[in-house]
Amino acid sequence: MDLLNLENPVFVTYAIAASLMVVKVMGQGWMTVHRMLKVGGGWASPEDLRTGLINKNPDPSQLNTNDYVDRSRRIHRNDLENIPAFWIAGLLFVLADPALLSAQLLLYGFVAVRLAHFLAYATKQSHEIRATFYTLGSLIVIYMALHMIWVTII
Amino acid sequence: MDLLNLENPVFVTYAIAASLMVVKVMGQGWMTVHRMLKVGGGWASPEDLRTGLINKNPDPSQLNTNDYVDRSRRIHRNDLENIPAFWIAGLLFVLADPALLSAQLLLYGFVAVRLAHFLAYATKQSHEIRATFYTLGSLIVIYMALHMIWVTII
Amino acid sequence: MDLLNLENPVFVTYAIAASLMVVKVMGQGWMTVHRMLKVGGGWASPEDLRTGLINKNPDPSQLNTNDYVDRSRRIHRNDLENIPAFWIAGLLFVLADPALLSAQLLLYGFVAVRLAHFLAYATKQSHEIRATFYTLGSLIVIYMALHMIWVTII
């Protein structure tokens, strides 16, 4: 039975959730670019101090860490610590052929809590709020991985 | 022929190995959290200095780099440099329909050497020991990717 | 219809592109290792200062950031911000059953622009050149993710 096709509503759920997370991760890179251009700083490499279209008035201080830019990089790093694991755990979850409702709750639930985590981080909410959304997302991914291990054992 | 199903023992091997690595990566995030809470420091963001359940006695030094916490972050970064590539190289390896024994050796072998790498890093073993386990894991992933390229050519 | 098999030329295209990117990411780790050994510095952990085969003449300055080594780490980080998303967006693109030509253009195109990004970064080209290749790769990944979302809606 081939489960990875668009006739399978569980796969469609996964495909939408995983694609939204792709756009999220790639968009985070663009948020960093936007912030670097806006403040004209937070650059990563010495050669970024050359005069050019991107940098019209180079200054060594542009290589300093800038919290406005670095915040976007930290969000990005947190994404990379969670979302690739979600992609593969979710794919394996689809291949374990779960009930549609549980797939929707877990997969769309992950998208929702990661969006909430992004908003909490970007708007500098207290650690407790950010940690709550992180925890929920992390538990969803761990649950899906353990579910696959469980299914292979029974 | 659909190879991604639980009737295929090569896929089951992959599903277990990939799921264990999901738990490993997500668990590394929790090890960082645990260490941050234990030492009450190594925080990442200025807003983490607000008083709250997580941080009852804020102090600016809590944002300094703390090796105990940063070690867990370095292990995590090393995981992210290796495990997502393993997930996709392993999936492609399954789709190349290899012999079960070679799949078991490579996929469970990767899990074993990454676990050994984690233990060597967490307990501050010499660079040579950590590097050996890193090398074995890296070679397994590269081998699986080259195998897929080879299979598509012949 | 099972799309993930070697009879499907779109899948073969994906398998080759994804495998090449696996080798690229893993190779970046080896470039960092090579550079650390060459300059005898840029080490990450305090225990790397122990005398051993890798480090025959330890010195505390070996833990300082070294741009030659750190450049390879920055390239690696940029890879991790782009390539895992490519792997999953590309896999979903294959499962959306696209025309072979568009799959070849997007998947091999991504490989080509990431190789160009690597060369631009490693040889310290101006930010504008590096940014151009980054942008093209990013747009390809975002396009494939939006394509999957679009296909599930219509």
Coordinates of C-alpha atoms in Angstrom, one line a residue:
Chain A
M1 CA 0.0 0.0 0.0
D2 CA 1.5 3.3 -1.1
L3 CA 0.7 5.9 1.5
L4 CA 2.7 8.9 0.0
N5 CA 0.1 10.1 -2.5
L6 CA -2.4 12.8 -2.7
E7 CA -5.3 10.4 -2.4
N8 CA -4.3 9.8 1.2
P9 CA -5.7 12.6 3.4
V10 CA -3.0 11.9 6.1
F11 CA -0.3 12.5 3.5
V12 CA -2.1 15.7 2.3
T13 CA -2.1 16.9 5.9
Y14 CA 1.6 16.2 6.2
A15 CA 2.4 17.8 2.8
I16 CA 0.7 21.0 3.8
A17 CA 2.2 21.2 7.3
A18 CA 5.7 20.3 6.0
S19 CA 5.5 22.8 3.2
L20 CA 4.4 25.5 5.5
M21 CA 7.4 24.8 7.7
V22 CA 9.6 25.0 4.6
V23 CA 8.3 28.4 3.9
K24 CA 8.8 29.3 7.6
V25 CA 12.4 28.3 7.7
M26 CA 13.3 29.9 4.4
G27 CA 11.4 33.0 5.4
Q28 CA 13.5 33.3 8.6
G29 CA 16.5 33.7 6.4
W30 CA 14.8 36.6 4.6
M31 CA 13.9 38.2 7.9
T32 CA 17.6 38.1 8.8
V33 CA 18.4 39.7 5.4
H34 CA 15.7 42.3 5.9
R35 CA 17.0 43.2 9.4
M36 CA 20.7 43.4 8.2
L37 CA 19.7 45.7 5.4
K38 CA 17.5 47.8 7.7
V39 CA 20.1 48.4 10.4
G40 CA 23.0 48.3 8.0
G41 CA 24.9 45.9 10.3
G42 CA 25.1 42.5 11.9
W43 CA 27.0 41.2 8.8
A44 CA 28.8 37.9 9.1
S45 CA 31.9 38.1 6.9
P46 CA 34.9 40.6 6.6
E47 CA 34.2 40.9 2.8
D48 CA 30.8 42.4 3.6
L49 CA 32.6 45.6 4.5
R50 CA 33.3 46.2 0.8
T51 CA 31.4 49.1 -0.8
G52 CA 28.6 47.8 -3.0
L53 CA 24.9 47.9 -3.7
I54 CA 24.2 46.2 -0.4
N55 CA 26.7 48.2 1.7
K56 CA 27.1 51.8 0.5
N57 CA 28.9 53.1 3.6
P58 CA 31.1 50.4 5.1
D59 CA 32.2 50.7 8.7
P60 CA 34.0 48.0 10.8
S61 CA 31.2 48.2 13.4
Q62 CA 28.9 46.6 10.9
L63 CA 30.5 43.2 11.8
N64 CA 29.5 43.6 15.5
T65 CA 26.7 41.5 16.8
N66 CA 23.5 43.4 16.6
D67 CA 20.6 42.1 18.8
Y68 CA 17.9 43.0 16.3
V69 CA 19.7 40.9 13.6
D70 CA 20.9 38.2 16.0
R71 CA 17.4 37.7 17.3
S72 CA 16.3 36.6 13.8
R73 CA 19.4 34.3 13.7
R74 CA 18.5 32.8 17.1
I75 CA 14.9 32.1 15.9
H76 CA 16.4 30.5 12.8
R77 CA 18.7 28.3 14.9
N78 CA 15.8 27.2 17.1
D79 CA 13.9 26.4 13.9
L80 CA 16.8 24.2 12.7
E81 CA 16.9 22.4 16.0
N82 CA 13.2 21.5 15.7
I83 CA 11.8 21.6 12.1
P84 CA 14.1 19.1 10.2
A85 CA 13.3 16.5 13.0
F86 CA 9.6 17.4 12.5
W87 CA 9.9 16.8 8.7
I88 CA 11.3 13.3 9.1
A89 CA 9.2 12.3 12.2
G90 CA 6.1 13.5 10.4
L91 CA 7.0 11.5 7.2
L92 CA 7.5 8.4 9.3
F93 CA 4.2 9.1 11.1
V94 CA 2.4 9.1 7.7
L95 CA 4.0 5.8 6.9
A96 CA 2.7 4.4 10.1
D97 CA -0.7 5.0 8.7
P98 CA -2.3 6.8 11.7
A99 CA -5.9 8.0 12.1
L100 CA -6.6 11.2 10.1
L101 CA -7.7 13.2 13.2
S102 CA -4.6 12.4 15.2
A103 CA -2.4 13.3 12.2
Q104 CA -4.2 16.7 11.8
L105 CA -3.9 17.5 15.5
L106 CA -0.2 16.7 15.7
L107 CA 0.9 18.0 12.3
Y108 CA -1.2 21.2 12.2
G109 CA -0.6 21.5 16.0
F110 CA 3.1 21.6 15.4
V111 CA 2.7 24.3 12.7
A112 CA 0.5 26.4 15.1
V113 CA 2.9 26.2 18.1
R114 CA 5.9 26.9 16.0
L115 CA 4.2 30.0 14.6
A116 CA 3.3 31.0 18.2
H117 CA 6.9 30.4 19.2
F118 CA 8.1 32.7 16.4
L119 CA 5.7 35.4 17.5
A120 CA 6.7 35.1 21.1
Y121 CA 10.4 35.2 20.3
A122 CA 10.2 38.0 17.7
T123 CA 8.2 40.2 20.1
K124 CA 10.5 39.4 23.1
Q125 CA 7.8 37.8 25.3
S126 CA 9.0 36.3 28.6
H127 CA 11.0 33.1 28.5
E128 CA 8.1 31.2 30.0
I129 CA 5.8 31.8 27.1
R130 CA 8.5 31.0 24.5
A131 CA 9.4 27.9 26.4
T132 CA 5.8 26.7 26.5
F133 CA 5.4 26.7 22.7
Y134 CA 8.9 25.2 22.3
T135 CA 7.9 22.4 24.7
L136 CA 4.6 21.6 22.9
G137 CA 6.4 21.4 19.5
S138 CA 9.2 19.3 20.9
L139 CA 6.7 16.8 22.5
I140 CA 4.8 16.4 19.3
V141 CA 8.0 15.5 17.4
I142 CA 9.1 13.1 20.1
Y143 CA 5.7 11.5 20.2
M144 CA 5.6 10.9 16.5
A145 CA 9.1 9.3 16.6
L146 CA 8.2 7.1 19.6
H147 CA 4.9 6.1 17.8
M148 CA 6.9 4.8 14.8
I149 CA 9.3 2.8 17.1
W150 CA 6.2 1.4 18.9
V151 CA 4.5 0.4 15.6
T152 CA 7.6 -1.4 14.4
I153 CA 7.8 -3.4 17.7
I154 CA 4.2 -4.6 18.0
Chain B
M1 CA 7.2 -1.6 -6.0
D2 CA 6.6 0.4 -2.9
L3 CA 9.5 0.1 -0.5
L4 CA 8.4 2.5 2.2
N5 CA 6.1 0.2 4.1
L6 CA 6.4 -1.9 7.3
E7 CA 6.5 -5.2 5.4
N8 CA 9.9 -4.2 4.1
P9 CA 12.5 -5.1 6.8
V10 CA 15.0 -2.6 5.3
F11 CA 12.4 0.2 5.8
V12 CA 11.7 -1.0 9.3
T13 CA 15.4 -0.8 10.0
Y14 CA 15.5 2.8 8.7
A15 CA 12.3 3.8 10.5
I16 CA 13.8 2.7 13.9
A17 CA 17.2 4.2 13.3
A18 CA 15.8 7.5 12.0
S19 CA 13.3 7.7 14.9
L20 CA 16.0 7.1 17.4
M21 CA 18.0 9.9 15.9
V22 CA 14.9 12.2 16.1
V23 CA 14.7 11.4 19.8
K24 CA 18.4 12.1 20.1
V25 CA 18.2 15.5 18.4
M26 CA 15.2 16.6 20.4
G27 CA 16.7 15.2 23.6
Q28 CA 19.7 17.4 23.0
G29 CA 17.5 20.5 23.2
W30 CA 16.2 19.2 26.6
M31 CA 19.8 18.6 27.8
T32 CA 20.5 22.3 27.1
V33 CA 17.3 23.3 28.9
H34 CA 18.3 21.1 31.9
R35 CA 21.8 22.6 32.0
M36 CA 20.5 26.2 31.7
L37 CA 18.1 25.6 34.6
K38 CA 20.7 23.8 36.7
V39 CA 23.4 26.5 36.5
G40 CA 20.8 29.3 36.2
G41 CA 22.7 30.8 33.2
G42 CA 23.9 30.4 29.6
W43 CA 20.6 32.1 28.5
A44 CA 20.4 33.3 24.9
S45 CA 18.2 36.4 24.9
P46 CA 18.1 39.7 26.8
E47 CA 14.4 39.1 27.8
D48 CA 15.5 35.9 29.7
L49 CA 16.7 38.3 32.4
R50 CA 13.1 39.1 33.4
T51 CA 12.0 37.7 36.7
G52 CA 9.7 34.7 36.3
L53 CA 9.2 31.0 37.1
I54 CA 12.3 30.0 35.0
N55 CA 14.5 32.8 36.3
K56 CA 13.8 33.9 39.9
N57 CA 17.0 35.9 40.5
P58 CA 18.0 37.6 37.3
D59 CA 21.6 38.8 36.9
P60 CA 23.3 40.2 33.7
S61 CA 26.0 37.5 34.0
Q62 CA 23.3 34.9 33.1
L63 CA 23.8 35.9 29.5
N64 CA 27.5 35.0 29.5
T65 CA 28.6 31.9 27.7
N66 CA 28.7 29.0 30.1
D67 CA 30.8 26.0 29.0
Y68 CA 28.5 23.5 30.7
V69 CA 25.5 24.8 28.7
D70 CA 27.5 25.6 25.6
R71 CA 28.9 22.1 25.5
S72 CA 25.3 20.8 25.0
R73 CA 24.8 23.5 22.3
R74 CA 28.0 22.4 20.5
I75 CA 26.8 18.7 20.6
H76 CA 23.5 19.9 19.2
R77 CA 25.2 21.8 16.4
N78 CA 27.3 18.8 15.6
D79 CA 24.1 16.7 15.5
L80 CA 22.5 19.2 13.1
E81 CA 25.6 18.9 10.9
N82 CA 25.2 15.2 10.6
I83 CA 21.8 13.8 11.4
P84 CA 19.5 15.6 8.9
A85 CA 21.9 14.4 6.1
F86 CA 21.6 10.9 7.6
W87 CA 17.8 11.0 7.5
I88 CA 17.7 11.8 3.8
A89 CA 20.7 9.7 2.8
G90 CA 19.1 6.8 4.7
L91 CA 15.7 7.3 3.1
L92 CA 17.3 7.3 -0.4
F93 CA 19.3 4.2 0.6
V94 CA 16.1 2.4 1.5
L95 CA 14.7 3.4 -2.0
A96 CA 17.8 1.9 -3.6
D97 CA 16.6 -1.4 -2.2
P98 CA 19.8 -2.6 -0.6
A99 CA 20.5 -6.0 1.2
L100 CA 19.0 -6.1 4.7
L101 CA 22.4 -6.8 6.3
S102 CA 24.1 -3.9 4.8
A103 CA 21.2 -1.6 5.7
Q104 CA 21.3 -2.9 9.3
L105 CA 25.1 -2.4 9.6
L106 CA 25.0 1.1 8.1
L107 CA 21.8 2.4 9.7
Y108 CA 22.2 0.9 13.2
G109 CA 26.0 1.5 12.9
F110 CA 25.3 5.3 12.5
V111 CA 23.0 5.3 15.5
A112 CA 25.8 3.5 17.6
V113 CA 28.6 5.8 16.6
R114 CA 26.5 9.0 17.1
L115 CA 25.6 7.7 20.6
A116 CA 29.3 7.1 21.2
H117 CA 30.1 10.6 19.9
F118 CA 27.6 12.1 22.3
L119 CA 29.1 10.2 25.2
A120 CA 32.7 11.2 24.2
Y121 CA 31.7 14.8 23.8
A122 CA 29.5 15.0 27.0
T123 CA 32.3 13.5 29.1
K124 CA 35.0 15.6 27.6
Q125 CA 37.1 12.8 26.1
S126 CA 40.1 13.7 24.0
H127 CA 39.6 15.1 20.6
E128 CA 40.9 11.9 18.9
I129 CA 38.1 9.8 20.4
R130 CA 35.4 12.2 19.5
A131 CA 36.8 12.6 16.0
T132 CA 36.9 8.9 15.4
F133 CA 33.2 8.5 16.0
Y134 CA 32.4 11.6 14.0
T135 CA 34.5 10.2 11.1
L136 CA 32.7 6.8 11.2
G137 CA 29.2 8.5 11.1
S138 CA 30.2 10.9 8.4
L139 CA 31.6 8.1 6.2
I140 CA 28.4 6.1 6.6
V141 CA 26.3 9.0 5.4
I142 CA 28.6 9.8 2.5
Y143 CA 28.7 6.1 1.5
M144 CA 24.9 5.9 1.4
A145 CA 24.7 9.1 -0.8
L146 CA 27.3 7.8 -3.2
H147 CA 25.6 4.5 -3.3
M148 CA 22.4 6.2 -4.5
I149 CA 24.3 8.1 -7.2
W150 CA 26.0 4.9 -8.3
V151 CA 22.6 3.0 -8.5
T152 CA 21.1 5.8 -10.7
I153 CA 24.1 5.6 -13.1
I154 CA 24.4 1.9 -13.6
Chain C
M1 CA 0.9 5.1 -8.0
D2 CA 4.2 4.8 -6.3
L3 CA 6.4 7.8 -7.4
L4 CA 9.5 7.1 -5.3
N5 CA 11.2 4.5 -7.4
L6 CA 14.0 4.4 -9.9
E7 CA 11.7 3.9 -12.9
N8 CA 10.4 7.5 -12.3
P9 CA 12.9 9.9 -14.0
V10 CA 11.7 12.8 -11.7
F11 CA 12.6 10.7 -8.7
V12 CA 16.0 9.8 -10.2
T13 CA 16.6 13.5 -10.7
Y14 CA 15.7 14.2 -7.1
A15 CA 17.8 11.3 -5.8
I16 CA 20.9 12.5 -7.6
A17 CA 20.4 16.2 -6.6
A18 CA 19.6 15.3 -3.0
S19 CA 22.6 12.9 -2.8
L20 CA 24.9 15.5 -4.2
M21 CA 23.7 17.9 -1.5
V22 CA 24.3 15.2 1.2
V23 CA 27.9 15.0 -0.1
K24 CA 28.2 18.8 -0.1
V25 CA 27.0 19.2 3.5
M26 CA 29.1 16.3 4.8
G27 CA 32.1 17.6 2.8
Q28 CA 31.8 21.0 4.5
G29 CA 32.4 19.3 7.8
W30 CA 35.6 17.9 6.4
M31 CA 36.6 21.3 5.0
T32 CA 36.4 22.6 8.6
V33 CA 38.4 19.7 9.9
H34 CA 41.0 20.3 7.2
R35 CA 41.3 24.0 8.0
M36 CA 41.5 23.4 11.8
L37 CA 44.4 20.9 11.2
K38 CA 46.1 23.2 8.7
V39 CA 46.2 26.3 11.0
G40 CA 46.3 24.2 14.2
G41 CA 43.5 26.3 15.7
G42 CA 39.9 27.3 15.6
W43 CA 39.1 24.4 18.0
A44 CA 35.7 24.3 19.6
S45 CA 36.2 22.7 23.1
P46 CA 38.6 23.2 26.0
E47 CA 39.6 19.5 25.9
D48 CA 40.9 20.0 22.4
L49 CA 44.0 21.6 24.1
R50 CA 45.1 18.2 25.4
T51 CA 48.3 16.9 23.7
G52 CA 47.5 14.2 21.2
L53 CA 47.8 13.0 17.6
I54 CA 45.6 15.9 16.5
N55 CA 47.2 18.6 18.6
K56 CA 50.9 18.1 19.3
N57 CA 51.6 21.6 20.7
P58 CA 48.6 22.8 22.6
D59 CA 48.2 26.6 23.2
P60 CA 45.2 28.4 24.7
S61 CA 45.1 30.7 21.6
Q62 CA 44.0 27.6 19.6
L63 CA 40.5 28.2 21.0
N64 CA 40.3 31.7 19.6
T65 CA 38.0 32.3 16.6
N66 CA 40.0 31.9 13.4
D67 CA 38.5 33.4 10.3
Y68 CA 39.9 30.8 8.0
V69 CA 38.2 28.1 10.0
D70 CA 35.1 30.1 10.9
R71 CA 34.5 30.8 7.2
S72 CA 34.0 27.1 6.7
R73 CA 31.7 27.0 9.7
R74 CA 29.7 29.9 8.3
I75 CA 29.3 28.2 4.9
H76 CA 28.2 25.1 6.8
R77 CA 25.6 27.1 8.8
N78 CA 24.3 28.6 5.6
D79 CA 24.1 25.1 4.1
L80 CA 22.0 23.9 7.1
E81 CA 19.7 26.9 6.7
N82 CA 19.0 25.9 3.1
I83 CA 19.7 22.3 2.3
P84 CA 17.5 20.3 4.7
A85 CA 14.5 22.4 3.5
F86 CA 15.5 21.6 0.0
W87 CA 15.6 17.9 0.8
I88 CA 12.0 17.8 2.0
A89 CA 10.6 20.4 -0.4
G90 CA 12.2 18.4 -3.3
L91 CA 10.8 15.1 -2.0
L92 CA 7.3 16.7 -1.8
F93 CA 7.8 18.1 -5.3
V94 CA 8.5 14.6 -6.6
L95 CA 5.3 13.4 -4.9
A96 CA 3.4 16.2 -6.6
D97 CA 4.4 14.4 -9.9
P98 CA 5.7 17.4 -11.8
A99 CA 6.9 17.6 -15.4
L100 CA 10.5 16.1 -15.8
L101 CA 11.9 19.3 -17.3
S102 CA 10.7 21.5 -14.5
A103 CA 12.0 19.0 -11.9
Q104 CA 15.4 19.0 -13.7
L105 CA 15.6 22.8 -13.9
L106 CA 14.7 23.3 -10.2
L107 CA 16.5 20.4 -8.6
Y108 CA 19.8 20.6 -10.6
G109 CA 19.4 24.4 -10.6
F110 CA 19.5 24.3 -6.8
V111 CA 22.6 22.1 -6.8
A112 CA 24.3 24.5 -9.3
V113 CA 23.5 27.7 -7.4
R114 CA 24.5 26.2 -4.1
L115 CA 27.8 25.1 -5.6
A116 CA 28.2 28.7 -6.9
H117 CA 27.3 30.1 -3.5
F118 CA 30.0 27.9 -1.9
L119 CA 32.7 29.0 -4.4
A120 CA 31.7 32.7 -3.9
Y121 CA 31.8 32.4 -0.1
A122 CA 35.0 30.3 0.0
T123 CA 36.9 32.8 -2.3
K124 CA 35.5 35.8 -0.4
Q125 CA 33.6 37.3 -3.3
S126 CA 31.5 40.5 -2.7
H127 CA 28.3 40.1 -0.7
E128 CA 26.2 40.9 -3.8
I129 CA 27.5 37.8 -5.6
R130 CA 27.0 35.5 -2.7
A131 CA 23.6 37.0 -2.1
T132 CA 22.5 36.4 -5.6
F133 CA 23.2 32.7 -5.5
Y134 CA 21.6 32.4 -2.0
T135 CA 18.5 34.2 -3.4
L136 CA 18.1 31.8 -6.3
G137 CA 18.5 28.7 -4.1
S138 CA 16.0 30.1 -1.6
L139 CA 13.4 30.9 -4.3
I140 CA 13.7 27.4 -5.7
V141 CA 13.0 25.8 -2.3
I142 CA 10.1 28.2 -1.6
Y143 CA 8.6 27.7 -5.1
M144 CA 8.6 23.9 -4.6
A145 CA 6.9 24.2 -1.2
L146 CA 4.3 26.6 -2.5
H147 CA 3.7 24.3 -5.5
M148 CA 2.9 21.4 -3.1
I149 CA 0.5 23.6 -1.1
W150 CA -1.1 24.7 -4.4
V151 CA -1.5 21.1 -5.7
T152 CA -3.2 20.0 -2.5
I153 CA -5.7 22.9 -2.8
I154 CA -6.8 22.5 -6.4

